[in-house]
Coordinates of C-alpha atoms in Angstrom, one line a residue:
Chain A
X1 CA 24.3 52.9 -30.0
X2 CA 26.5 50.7 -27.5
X3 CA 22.7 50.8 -25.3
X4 CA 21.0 49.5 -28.3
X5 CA 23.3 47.0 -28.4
X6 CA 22.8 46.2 -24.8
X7 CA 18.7 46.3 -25.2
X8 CA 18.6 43.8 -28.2
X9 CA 20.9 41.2 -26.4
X10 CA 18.6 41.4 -23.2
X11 CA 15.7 40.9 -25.4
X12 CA 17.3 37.9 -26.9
X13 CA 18.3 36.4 -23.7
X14 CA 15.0 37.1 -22.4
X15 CA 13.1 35.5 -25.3
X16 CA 15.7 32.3 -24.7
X17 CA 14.3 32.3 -21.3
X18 CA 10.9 31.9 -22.2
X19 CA 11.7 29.5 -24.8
X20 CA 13.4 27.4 -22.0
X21 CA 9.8 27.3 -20.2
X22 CA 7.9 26.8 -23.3
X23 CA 9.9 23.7 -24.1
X24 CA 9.0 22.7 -20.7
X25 CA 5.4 22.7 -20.9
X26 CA 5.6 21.1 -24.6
X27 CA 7.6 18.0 -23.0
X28 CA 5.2 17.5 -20.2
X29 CA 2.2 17.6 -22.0
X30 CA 1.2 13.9 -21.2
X31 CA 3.3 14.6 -17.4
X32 CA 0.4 13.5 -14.9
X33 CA -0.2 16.5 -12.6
X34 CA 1.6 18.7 -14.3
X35 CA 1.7 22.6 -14.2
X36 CA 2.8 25.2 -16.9
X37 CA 4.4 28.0 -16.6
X38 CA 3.5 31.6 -18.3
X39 CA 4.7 34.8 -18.4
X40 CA 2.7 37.1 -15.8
X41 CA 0.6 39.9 -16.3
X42 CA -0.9 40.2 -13.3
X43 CA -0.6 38.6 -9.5
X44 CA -2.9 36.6 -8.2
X45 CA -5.3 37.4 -5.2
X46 CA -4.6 35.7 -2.1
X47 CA -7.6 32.8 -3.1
X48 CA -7.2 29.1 -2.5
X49 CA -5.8 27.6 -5.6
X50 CA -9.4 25.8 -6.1
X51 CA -10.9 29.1 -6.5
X52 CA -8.4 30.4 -9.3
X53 CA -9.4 30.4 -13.0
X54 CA -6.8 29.4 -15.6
X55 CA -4.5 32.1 -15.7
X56 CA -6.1 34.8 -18.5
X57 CA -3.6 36.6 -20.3
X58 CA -3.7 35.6 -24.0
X59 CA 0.0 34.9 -25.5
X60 CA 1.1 38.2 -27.0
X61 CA 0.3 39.8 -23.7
X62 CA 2.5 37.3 -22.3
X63 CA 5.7 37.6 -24.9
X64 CA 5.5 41.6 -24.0
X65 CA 5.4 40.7 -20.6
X66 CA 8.7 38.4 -20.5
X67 CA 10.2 40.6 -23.7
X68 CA 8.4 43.5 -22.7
X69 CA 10.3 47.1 -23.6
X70 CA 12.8 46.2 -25.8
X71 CA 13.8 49.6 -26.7
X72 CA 15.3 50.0 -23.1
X73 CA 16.0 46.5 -22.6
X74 CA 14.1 46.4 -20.0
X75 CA 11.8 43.2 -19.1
X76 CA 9.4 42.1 -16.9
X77 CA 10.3 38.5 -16.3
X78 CA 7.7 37.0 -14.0
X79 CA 6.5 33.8 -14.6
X80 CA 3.8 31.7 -12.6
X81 CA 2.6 28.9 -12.3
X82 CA -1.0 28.2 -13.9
X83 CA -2.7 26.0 -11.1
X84 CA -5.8 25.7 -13.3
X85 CA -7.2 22.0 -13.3
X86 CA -5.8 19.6 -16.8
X87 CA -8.2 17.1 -18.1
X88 CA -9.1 13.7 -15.8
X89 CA -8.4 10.6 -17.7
X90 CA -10.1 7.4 -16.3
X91 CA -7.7 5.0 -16.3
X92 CA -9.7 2.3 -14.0
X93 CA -6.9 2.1 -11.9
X94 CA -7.7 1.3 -8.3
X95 CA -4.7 3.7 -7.0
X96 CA -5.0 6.1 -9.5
X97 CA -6.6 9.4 -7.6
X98 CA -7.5 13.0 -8.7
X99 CA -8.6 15.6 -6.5
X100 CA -11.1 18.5 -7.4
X101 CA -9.7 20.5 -4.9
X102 CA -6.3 20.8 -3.1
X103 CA -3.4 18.7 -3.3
X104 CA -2.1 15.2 -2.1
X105 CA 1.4 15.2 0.2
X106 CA 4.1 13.1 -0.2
X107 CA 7.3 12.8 2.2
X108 CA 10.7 11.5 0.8
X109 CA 12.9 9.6 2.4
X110 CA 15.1 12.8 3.4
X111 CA 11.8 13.8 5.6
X112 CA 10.8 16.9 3.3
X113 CA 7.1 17.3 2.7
X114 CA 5.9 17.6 -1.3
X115 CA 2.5 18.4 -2.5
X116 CA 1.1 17.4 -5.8
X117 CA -2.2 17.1 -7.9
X118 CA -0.3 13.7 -9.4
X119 CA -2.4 11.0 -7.5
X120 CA -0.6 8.0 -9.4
X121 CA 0.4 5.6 -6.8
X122 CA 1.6 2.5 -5.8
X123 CA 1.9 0.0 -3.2
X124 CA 5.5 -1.2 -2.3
X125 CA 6.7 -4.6 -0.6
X126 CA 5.4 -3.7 2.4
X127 CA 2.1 -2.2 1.4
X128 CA 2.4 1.3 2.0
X129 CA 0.5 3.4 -0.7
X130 CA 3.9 5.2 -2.5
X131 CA 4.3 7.4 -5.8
X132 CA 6.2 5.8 -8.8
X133 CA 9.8 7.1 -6.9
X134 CA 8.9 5.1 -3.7
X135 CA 7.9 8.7 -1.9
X136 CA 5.4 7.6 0.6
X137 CA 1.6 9.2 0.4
X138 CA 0.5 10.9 3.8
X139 CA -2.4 10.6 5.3
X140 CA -4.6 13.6 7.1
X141 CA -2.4 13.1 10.2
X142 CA 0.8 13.4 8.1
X143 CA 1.6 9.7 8.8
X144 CA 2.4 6.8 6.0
X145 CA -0.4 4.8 4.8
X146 CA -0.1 1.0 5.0
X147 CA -2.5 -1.2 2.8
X148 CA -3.5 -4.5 3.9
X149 CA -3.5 -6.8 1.2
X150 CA -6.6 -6.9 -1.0
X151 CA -9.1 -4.4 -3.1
X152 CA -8.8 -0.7 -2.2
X153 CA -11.8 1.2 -2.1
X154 CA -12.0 5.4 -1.8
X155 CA -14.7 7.7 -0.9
X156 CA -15.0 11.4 -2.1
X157 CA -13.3 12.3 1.3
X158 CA -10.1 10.3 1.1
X159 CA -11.0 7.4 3.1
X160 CA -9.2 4.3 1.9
X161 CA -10.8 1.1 2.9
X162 CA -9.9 -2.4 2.4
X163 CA -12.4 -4.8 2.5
X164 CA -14.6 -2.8 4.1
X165 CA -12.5 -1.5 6.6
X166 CA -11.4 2.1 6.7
X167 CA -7.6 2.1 7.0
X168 CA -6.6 5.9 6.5
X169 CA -8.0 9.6 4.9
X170 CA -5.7 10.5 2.1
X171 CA -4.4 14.2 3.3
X172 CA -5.7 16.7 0.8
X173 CA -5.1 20.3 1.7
X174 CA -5.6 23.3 -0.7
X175 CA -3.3 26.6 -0.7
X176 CA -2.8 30.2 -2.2
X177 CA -0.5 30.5 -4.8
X178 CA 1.5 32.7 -3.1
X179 CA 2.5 29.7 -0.5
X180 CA 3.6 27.3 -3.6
X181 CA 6.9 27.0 -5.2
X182 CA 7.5 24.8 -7.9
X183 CA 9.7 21.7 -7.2
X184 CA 10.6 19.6 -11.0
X185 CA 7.6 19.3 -12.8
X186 CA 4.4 17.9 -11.0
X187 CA 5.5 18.4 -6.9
X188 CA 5.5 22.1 -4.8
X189 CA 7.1 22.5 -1.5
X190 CA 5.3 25.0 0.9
X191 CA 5.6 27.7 3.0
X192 CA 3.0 27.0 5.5
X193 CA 0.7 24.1 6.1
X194 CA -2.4 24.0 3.9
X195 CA -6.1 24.7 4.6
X196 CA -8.4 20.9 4.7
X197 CA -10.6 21.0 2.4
X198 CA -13.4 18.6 2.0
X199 CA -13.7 15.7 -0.7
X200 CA -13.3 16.0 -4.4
X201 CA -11.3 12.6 -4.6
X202 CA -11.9 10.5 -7.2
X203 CA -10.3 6.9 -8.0
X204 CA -9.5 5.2 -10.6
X205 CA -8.8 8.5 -12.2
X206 CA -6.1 10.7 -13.2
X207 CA -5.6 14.3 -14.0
X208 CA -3.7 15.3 -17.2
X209 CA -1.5 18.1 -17.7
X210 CA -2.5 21.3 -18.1
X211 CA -0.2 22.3 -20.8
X212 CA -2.1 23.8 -23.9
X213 CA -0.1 22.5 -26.8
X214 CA -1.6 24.9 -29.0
X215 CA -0.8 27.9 -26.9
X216 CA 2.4 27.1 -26.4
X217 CA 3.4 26.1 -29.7
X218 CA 2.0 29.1 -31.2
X219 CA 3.9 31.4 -28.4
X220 CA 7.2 29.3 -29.6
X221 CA 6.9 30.8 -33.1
X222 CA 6.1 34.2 -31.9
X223 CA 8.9 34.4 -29.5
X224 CA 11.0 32.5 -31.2
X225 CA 10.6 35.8 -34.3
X226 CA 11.7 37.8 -31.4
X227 CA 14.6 36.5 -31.1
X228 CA 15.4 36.2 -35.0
X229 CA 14.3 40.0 -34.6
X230 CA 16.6 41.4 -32.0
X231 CA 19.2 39.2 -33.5
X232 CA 19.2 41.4 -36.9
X233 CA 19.5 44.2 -34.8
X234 CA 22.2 43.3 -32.9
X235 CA 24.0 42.0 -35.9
X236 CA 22.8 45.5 -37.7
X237 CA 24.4 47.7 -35.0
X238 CA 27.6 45.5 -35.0
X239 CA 28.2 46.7 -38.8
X240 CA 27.1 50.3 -38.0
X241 CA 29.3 50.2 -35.4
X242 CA 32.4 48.2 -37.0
X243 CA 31.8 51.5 -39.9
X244 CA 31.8 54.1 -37.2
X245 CA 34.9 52.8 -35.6
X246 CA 36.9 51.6 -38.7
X247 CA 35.8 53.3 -41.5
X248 CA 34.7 56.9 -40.6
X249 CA 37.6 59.3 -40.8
X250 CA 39.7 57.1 -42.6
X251 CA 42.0 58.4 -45.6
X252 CA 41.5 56.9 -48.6
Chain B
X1 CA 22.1 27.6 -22.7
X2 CA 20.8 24.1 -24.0
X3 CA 18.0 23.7 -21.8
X4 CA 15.6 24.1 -24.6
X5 CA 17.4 21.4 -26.7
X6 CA 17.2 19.1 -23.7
X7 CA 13.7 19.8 -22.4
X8 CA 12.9 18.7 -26.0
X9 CA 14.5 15.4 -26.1
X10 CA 13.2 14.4 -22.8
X11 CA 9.9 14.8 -24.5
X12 CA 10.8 12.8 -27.3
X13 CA 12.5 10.5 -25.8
X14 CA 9.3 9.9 -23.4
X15 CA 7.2 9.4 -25.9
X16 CA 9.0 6.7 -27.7
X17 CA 8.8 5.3 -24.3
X18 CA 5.5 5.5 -24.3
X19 CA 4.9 3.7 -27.8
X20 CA 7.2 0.9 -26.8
X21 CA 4.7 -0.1 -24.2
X22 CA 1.9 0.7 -26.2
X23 CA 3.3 -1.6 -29.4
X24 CA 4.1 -4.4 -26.4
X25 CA 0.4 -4.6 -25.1
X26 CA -0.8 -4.3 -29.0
X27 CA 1.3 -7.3 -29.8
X28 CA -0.1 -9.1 -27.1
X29 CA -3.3 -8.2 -27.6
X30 CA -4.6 -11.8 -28.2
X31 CA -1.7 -13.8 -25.8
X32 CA -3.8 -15.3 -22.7
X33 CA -3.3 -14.0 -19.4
X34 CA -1.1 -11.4 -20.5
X35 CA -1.0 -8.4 -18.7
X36 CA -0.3 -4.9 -20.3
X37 CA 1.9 -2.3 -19.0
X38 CA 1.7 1.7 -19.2
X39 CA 4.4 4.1 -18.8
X40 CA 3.6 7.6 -17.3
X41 CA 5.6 11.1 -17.6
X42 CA 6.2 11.5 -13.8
X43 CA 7.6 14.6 -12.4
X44 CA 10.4 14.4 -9.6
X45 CA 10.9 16.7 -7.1
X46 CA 14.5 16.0 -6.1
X47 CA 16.1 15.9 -9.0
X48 CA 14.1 19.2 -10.0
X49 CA 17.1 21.8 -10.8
X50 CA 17.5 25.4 -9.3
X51 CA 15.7 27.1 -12.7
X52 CA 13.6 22.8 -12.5
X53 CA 13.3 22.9 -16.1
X54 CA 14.5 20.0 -17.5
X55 CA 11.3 18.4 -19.2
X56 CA 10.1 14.9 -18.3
X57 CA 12.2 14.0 -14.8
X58 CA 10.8 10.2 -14.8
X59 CA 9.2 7.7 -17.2
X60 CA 7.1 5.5 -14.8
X61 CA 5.8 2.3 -15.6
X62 CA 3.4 0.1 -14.1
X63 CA 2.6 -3.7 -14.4
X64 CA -1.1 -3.5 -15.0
X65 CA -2.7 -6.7 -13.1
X66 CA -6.2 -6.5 -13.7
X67 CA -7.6 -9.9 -15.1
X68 CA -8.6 -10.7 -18.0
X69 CA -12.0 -11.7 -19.6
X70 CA -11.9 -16.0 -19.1
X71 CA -12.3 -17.4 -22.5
X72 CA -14.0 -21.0 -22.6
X73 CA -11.6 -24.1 -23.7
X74 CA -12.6 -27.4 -23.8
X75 CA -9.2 -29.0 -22.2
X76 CA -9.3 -30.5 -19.0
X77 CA -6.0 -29.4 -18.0
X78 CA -6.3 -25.8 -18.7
X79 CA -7.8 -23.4 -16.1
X80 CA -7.9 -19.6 -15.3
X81 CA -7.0 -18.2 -12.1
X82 CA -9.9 -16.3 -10.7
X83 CA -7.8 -13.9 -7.9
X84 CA -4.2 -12.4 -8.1
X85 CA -2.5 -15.4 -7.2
X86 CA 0.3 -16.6 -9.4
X87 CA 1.2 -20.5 -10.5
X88 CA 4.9 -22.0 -9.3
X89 CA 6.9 -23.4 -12.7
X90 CA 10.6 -24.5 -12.8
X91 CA 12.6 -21.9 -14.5
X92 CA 14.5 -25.0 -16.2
X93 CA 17.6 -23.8 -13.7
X94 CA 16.6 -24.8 -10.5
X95 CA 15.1 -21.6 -9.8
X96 CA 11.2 -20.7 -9.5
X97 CA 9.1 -18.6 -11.8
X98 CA 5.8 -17.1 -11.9
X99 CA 2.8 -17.4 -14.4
X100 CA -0.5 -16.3 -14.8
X101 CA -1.4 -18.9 -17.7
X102 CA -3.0 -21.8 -16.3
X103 CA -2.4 -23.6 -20.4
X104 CA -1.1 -27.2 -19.0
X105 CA -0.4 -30.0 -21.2
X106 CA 1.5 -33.5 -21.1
X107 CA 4.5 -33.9 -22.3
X108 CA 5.6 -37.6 -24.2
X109 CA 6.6 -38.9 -20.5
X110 CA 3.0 -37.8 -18.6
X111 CA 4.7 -34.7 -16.8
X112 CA 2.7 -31.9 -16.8
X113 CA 4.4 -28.7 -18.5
X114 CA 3.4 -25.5 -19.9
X115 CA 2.9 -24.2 -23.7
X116 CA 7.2 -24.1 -23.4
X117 CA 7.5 -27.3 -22.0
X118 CA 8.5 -25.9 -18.6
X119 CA 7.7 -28.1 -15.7
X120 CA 5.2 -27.3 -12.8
X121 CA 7.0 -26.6 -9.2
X122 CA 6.8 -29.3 -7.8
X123 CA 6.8 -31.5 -10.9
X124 CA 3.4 -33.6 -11.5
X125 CA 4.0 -36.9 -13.4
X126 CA 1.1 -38.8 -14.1
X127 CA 1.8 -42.5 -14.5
X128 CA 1.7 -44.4 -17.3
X129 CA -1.9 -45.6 -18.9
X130 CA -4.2 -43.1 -17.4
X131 CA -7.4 -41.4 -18.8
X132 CA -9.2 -38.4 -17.8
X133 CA -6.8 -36.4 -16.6
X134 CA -8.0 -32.9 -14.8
X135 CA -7.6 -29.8 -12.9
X136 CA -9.7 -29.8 -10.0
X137 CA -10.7 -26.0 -8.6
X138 CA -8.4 -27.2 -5.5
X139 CA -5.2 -27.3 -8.2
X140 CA -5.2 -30.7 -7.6
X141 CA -4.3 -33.0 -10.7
X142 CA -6.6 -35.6 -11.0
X143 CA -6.9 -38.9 -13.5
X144 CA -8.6 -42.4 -13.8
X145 CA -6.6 -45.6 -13.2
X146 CA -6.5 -48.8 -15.1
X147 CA -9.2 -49.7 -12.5
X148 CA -11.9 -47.1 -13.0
X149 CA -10.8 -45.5 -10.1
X150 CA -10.0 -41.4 -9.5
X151 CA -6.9 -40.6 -8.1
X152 CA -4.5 -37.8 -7.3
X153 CA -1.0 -37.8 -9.1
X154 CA 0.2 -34.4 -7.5
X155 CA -1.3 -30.8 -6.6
X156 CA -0.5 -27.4 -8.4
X157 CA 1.6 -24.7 -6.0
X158 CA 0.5 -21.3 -6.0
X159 CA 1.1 -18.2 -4.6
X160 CA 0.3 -14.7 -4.0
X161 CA 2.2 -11.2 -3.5
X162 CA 2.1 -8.5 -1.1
X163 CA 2.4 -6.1 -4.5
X164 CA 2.2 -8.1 -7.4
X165 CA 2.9 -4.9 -9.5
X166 CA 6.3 -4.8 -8.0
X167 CA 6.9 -8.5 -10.4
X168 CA 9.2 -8.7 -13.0
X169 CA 7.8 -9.7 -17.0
X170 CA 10.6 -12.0 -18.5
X171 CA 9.0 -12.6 -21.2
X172 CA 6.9 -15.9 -22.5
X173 CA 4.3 -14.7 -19.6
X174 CA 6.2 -15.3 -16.8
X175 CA 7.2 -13.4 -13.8
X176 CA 10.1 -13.2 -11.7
X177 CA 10.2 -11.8 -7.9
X178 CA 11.5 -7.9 -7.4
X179 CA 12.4 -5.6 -4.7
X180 CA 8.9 -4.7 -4.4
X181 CA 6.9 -7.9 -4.2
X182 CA 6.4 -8.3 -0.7
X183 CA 6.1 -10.8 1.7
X184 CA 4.9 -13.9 -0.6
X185 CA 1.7 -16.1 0.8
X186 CA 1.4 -19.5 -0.7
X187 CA -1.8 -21.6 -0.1
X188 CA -4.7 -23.7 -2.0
X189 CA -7.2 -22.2 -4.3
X190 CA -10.6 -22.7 -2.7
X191 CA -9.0 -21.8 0.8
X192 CA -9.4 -18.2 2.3
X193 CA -7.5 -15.9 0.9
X194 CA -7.3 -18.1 -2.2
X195 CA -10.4 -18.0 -4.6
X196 CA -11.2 -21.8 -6.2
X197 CA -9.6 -22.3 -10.1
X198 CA -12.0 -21.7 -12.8
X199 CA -11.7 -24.9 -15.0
X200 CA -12.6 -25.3 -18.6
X201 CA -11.6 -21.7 -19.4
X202 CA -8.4 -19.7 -20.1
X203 CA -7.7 -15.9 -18.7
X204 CA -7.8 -13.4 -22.3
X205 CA -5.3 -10.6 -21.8
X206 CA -6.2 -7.5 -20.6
X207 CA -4.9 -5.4 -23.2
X208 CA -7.6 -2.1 -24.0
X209 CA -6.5 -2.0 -27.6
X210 CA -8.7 1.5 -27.6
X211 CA -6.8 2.5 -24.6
X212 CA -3.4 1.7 -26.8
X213 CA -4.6 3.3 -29.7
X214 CA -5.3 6.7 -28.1
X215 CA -1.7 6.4 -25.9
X216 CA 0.0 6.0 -29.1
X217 CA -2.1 9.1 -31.3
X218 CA -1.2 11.3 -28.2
X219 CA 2.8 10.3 -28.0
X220 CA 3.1 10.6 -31.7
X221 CA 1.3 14.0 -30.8
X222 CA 4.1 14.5 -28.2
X223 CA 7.2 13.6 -30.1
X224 CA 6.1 16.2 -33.1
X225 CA 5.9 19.1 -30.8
X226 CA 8.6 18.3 -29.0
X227 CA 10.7 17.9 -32.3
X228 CA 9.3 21.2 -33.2
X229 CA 10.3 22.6 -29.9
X230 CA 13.7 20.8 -30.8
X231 CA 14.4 22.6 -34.1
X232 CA 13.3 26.0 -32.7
X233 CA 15.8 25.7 -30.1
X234 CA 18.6 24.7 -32.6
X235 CA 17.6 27.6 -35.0
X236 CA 18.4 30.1 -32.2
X237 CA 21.6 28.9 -31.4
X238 CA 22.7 29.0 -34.7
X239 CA 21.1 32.9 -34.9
X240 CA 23.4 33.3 -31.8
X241 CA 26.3 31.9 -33.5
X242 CA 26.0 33.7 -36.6
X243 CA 26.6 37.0 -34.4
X244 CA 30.1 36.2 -33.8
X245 CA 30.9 35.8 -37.7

């Protein structure tokens, strides 16, 4: 009885967790580039990202995956990032970018090397192409980018000119999902260096979250009742228990 | 243990962000030469957490510069500025500030001043008696004397920005410098890298009202979900209170 105990409070706990990435998602459903997170069924292969579908276990699947066996309180709590593609959004933006395939790389001002599918940038006071923090976009060679002043055009394989003359290839490299972690919502830090891969850039656009609002509000109902659930239970077992231990054997 | 409650606000408070600029460009709509603004859920990755769930990190918003559609208007004084250079005024403190709205007028004593009755930098004052004043597409302020003759009282200053997205809006359509602007070029319109003034017409702002529309059905999307999200997390604290009664 003290294991049930035990199994209904991991449940709970591990329904909370899932909650926690749930409410995640629903914030950043308009976060550009952003990624969800679901519960795992399965690992992926070891394909470039651009060759992954969206990840393909339907919801309850998921809740038993993160809930999983509550009987034993035991849980398989693996959750992954779904690198499938959110919708593009023209926005007409001459530094607004998506990219079919790979990701773009960004370097902070502490020298550590981020890469995103969030391709909204700026120029700063000096006219190096930046994200919204002032990160500065790198180019195939890993280098800054600096804009001379005037219209910026793109081709389909990153080249940036201005005026007419090419100034720099955005960098976009493409890797297995097994080389990503997640850093905050929209950037991933890497393992190794990426693989090139060829065009796919677009400007003037950019790409949407991936987040499924449905999805992941129906989920928050479901796993939310698992909670309520094991929380009855637990409460349940506290009585049975308080009866066993203060009432049983005792002399009216 | 409150992640879920924070995660939630972050989204709501995001997308009231996100109406705010969207009511701001609506309003201005129909203001010439204004320019709209958009904000954009932005992740960050180094303020992510260790478990990095902490909903939207950053709230980014842009100054939108593209120009406007040029509306015609029959006053010789008013003009539209055909590039992404900005005109000098007087901030009325000794300072300088920045418009896009080339809507001159006289005032009572012949300066030249804007809708607000800000004066140009430097200050144009057309002497007394004079006819036909104009812009020329140099910036140049041009009238007829009591002789029939043209002449010059003064010419317009303006300038442009290394990043004119890195401007300040302070309000009444006029910009102040930033961190961000850049080196500043000044020169005459009609000179390379300057394009000529486009008289007779004033810029239209650039406002998408479609654009707005959509931002605002999707944030009000947002903030219901996230409010949902909101009073599911709060429900399971108080189920994880109740245990301890």
């Amino acid at each position: 009885m003290i294991k049930g105990l035990y199994s209904a409070f991991t449940a709970m706990e591990a329904a909370w967790r899932y909650q926690e990435v749930l409410a995640n998602n629903v914030a950043n459903a308009t976060t550009t580039g952003f990624k969800r997170e679901v519960g795992a069924m399965q690992s992926f292969d070891d394909a470039l990202l651009s060759a992954q579908a969206a990840v393909p276990a339907p919801f309850p699947a998921r809740i038993q995956a993160i809930v999983g066996q509550i009987g034993t309180g035991h849980f398989l709590a693996d959750l992954v990032t779904d690198f499938s593609g959110g919708n593009l959004e023209t926005t007409g933006q001459e530094l607004d970018f998506a990219t079919d395939r790979g990701f773009f790389a960004v370097r902070t001002p502490d020298g550590q090397v981020f890469y995103t599918r969030d391709g909204h940038f700026l120029r700063d006071g000096e006219g190096n192409l930046v994200t919204p923090h002032g990160y500065f976009v790198l180019d195939a060679e890993g280098a800054p980018i600096n804009l001379p002043p005037g219209p910026v055009e793109a081709n389909a394989d990153g080249l940036l000119s201005v005026g007419g003359a090419p100034v720099a290839t955005l960098q976009l490299v493409d890797f297995t999902p097994a080389q990503l972690t997640r850093s905050g919502e929209a950037y991933f830090r890497a393992a190794e260096p990426g693989v090139p891969v060829p065009g796919g850039l677009r400007q003037g656009v950019l790409e949407a979250s991936n987040t499924n609002m449905v999805e992941e509000l129906t989920t928050l109902l479901a796993v939310q009742r698992t909670y309520q659930a094991n929380q009855t239970v637990l409460a349940r077992l506290d009585r049975t228990l308080d009866q066993a231990a203060g009432e049983v054997g005792r002399l009216a | 243990m409150t992640t879920i409650l924070t995660a939630a606000a972050s989204g709501m408070v995001h997308a009231a962000r996100v109406v705010d600029h969207a009511s701001n460009n609506t309003a201005n709509a129909q203001t010439f030469a204004f320019k709209s603004t958009r904000a954009l859920g932005t992740g960050d990755p180094l303020v992510a957490s260790e478990n990095g769930r902490l909903g939207v990190a950053l709230t980014a918003s842009d100054l939108l510069m593209g120009t406007g559609n040029f509306l015609p208007d029959d006053n010789p004084l008013h003009f539209a500025i055909q590039d992404d250079a900005f005109l000098r005024m007087a901030d009325g403190q000794g300072g300088v500030v920045y418009t896009r709205l080339g809507a001159l007028t006289l005032d009572g004593e012949g300066n030249l001043v804007d809708p607000s009755g800000r004066f140009t930098e430097p200050r144009i004052q057309l002497p007394p008696g004079v006819t036909a004043a104009q812009v020329e597409p140099t910036g140049e302020i041009s009238y007829t004397d009591a002789e029939g003759n043209r002449q010059v009282a003064g010419a317009l200053s303006f300038v442009k920005f290394r990043n004119p997205q890195g401007l300040s809006q302070i309000g009444g359509g006029l910009y102040s410098e930033g961190p961000n602007t850049g080196a500043i070029i000044e020169g005459v319109p009609g000179t390379e890298p300057f394009a000529p003034l486009h008289g007779g017409v004033l810029e239209a702002s650039n406002v998408d009202l479609a654009r707005e529309l959509t931002t605002v059905l999707v944030a009000q999307r947002l903030y219901q979900a996230s409010a949902k999200v909101f009073g599911v997390g709060d429900e399971m604290l108080r189920l994880a209170t109740d245990l301890t009664q």
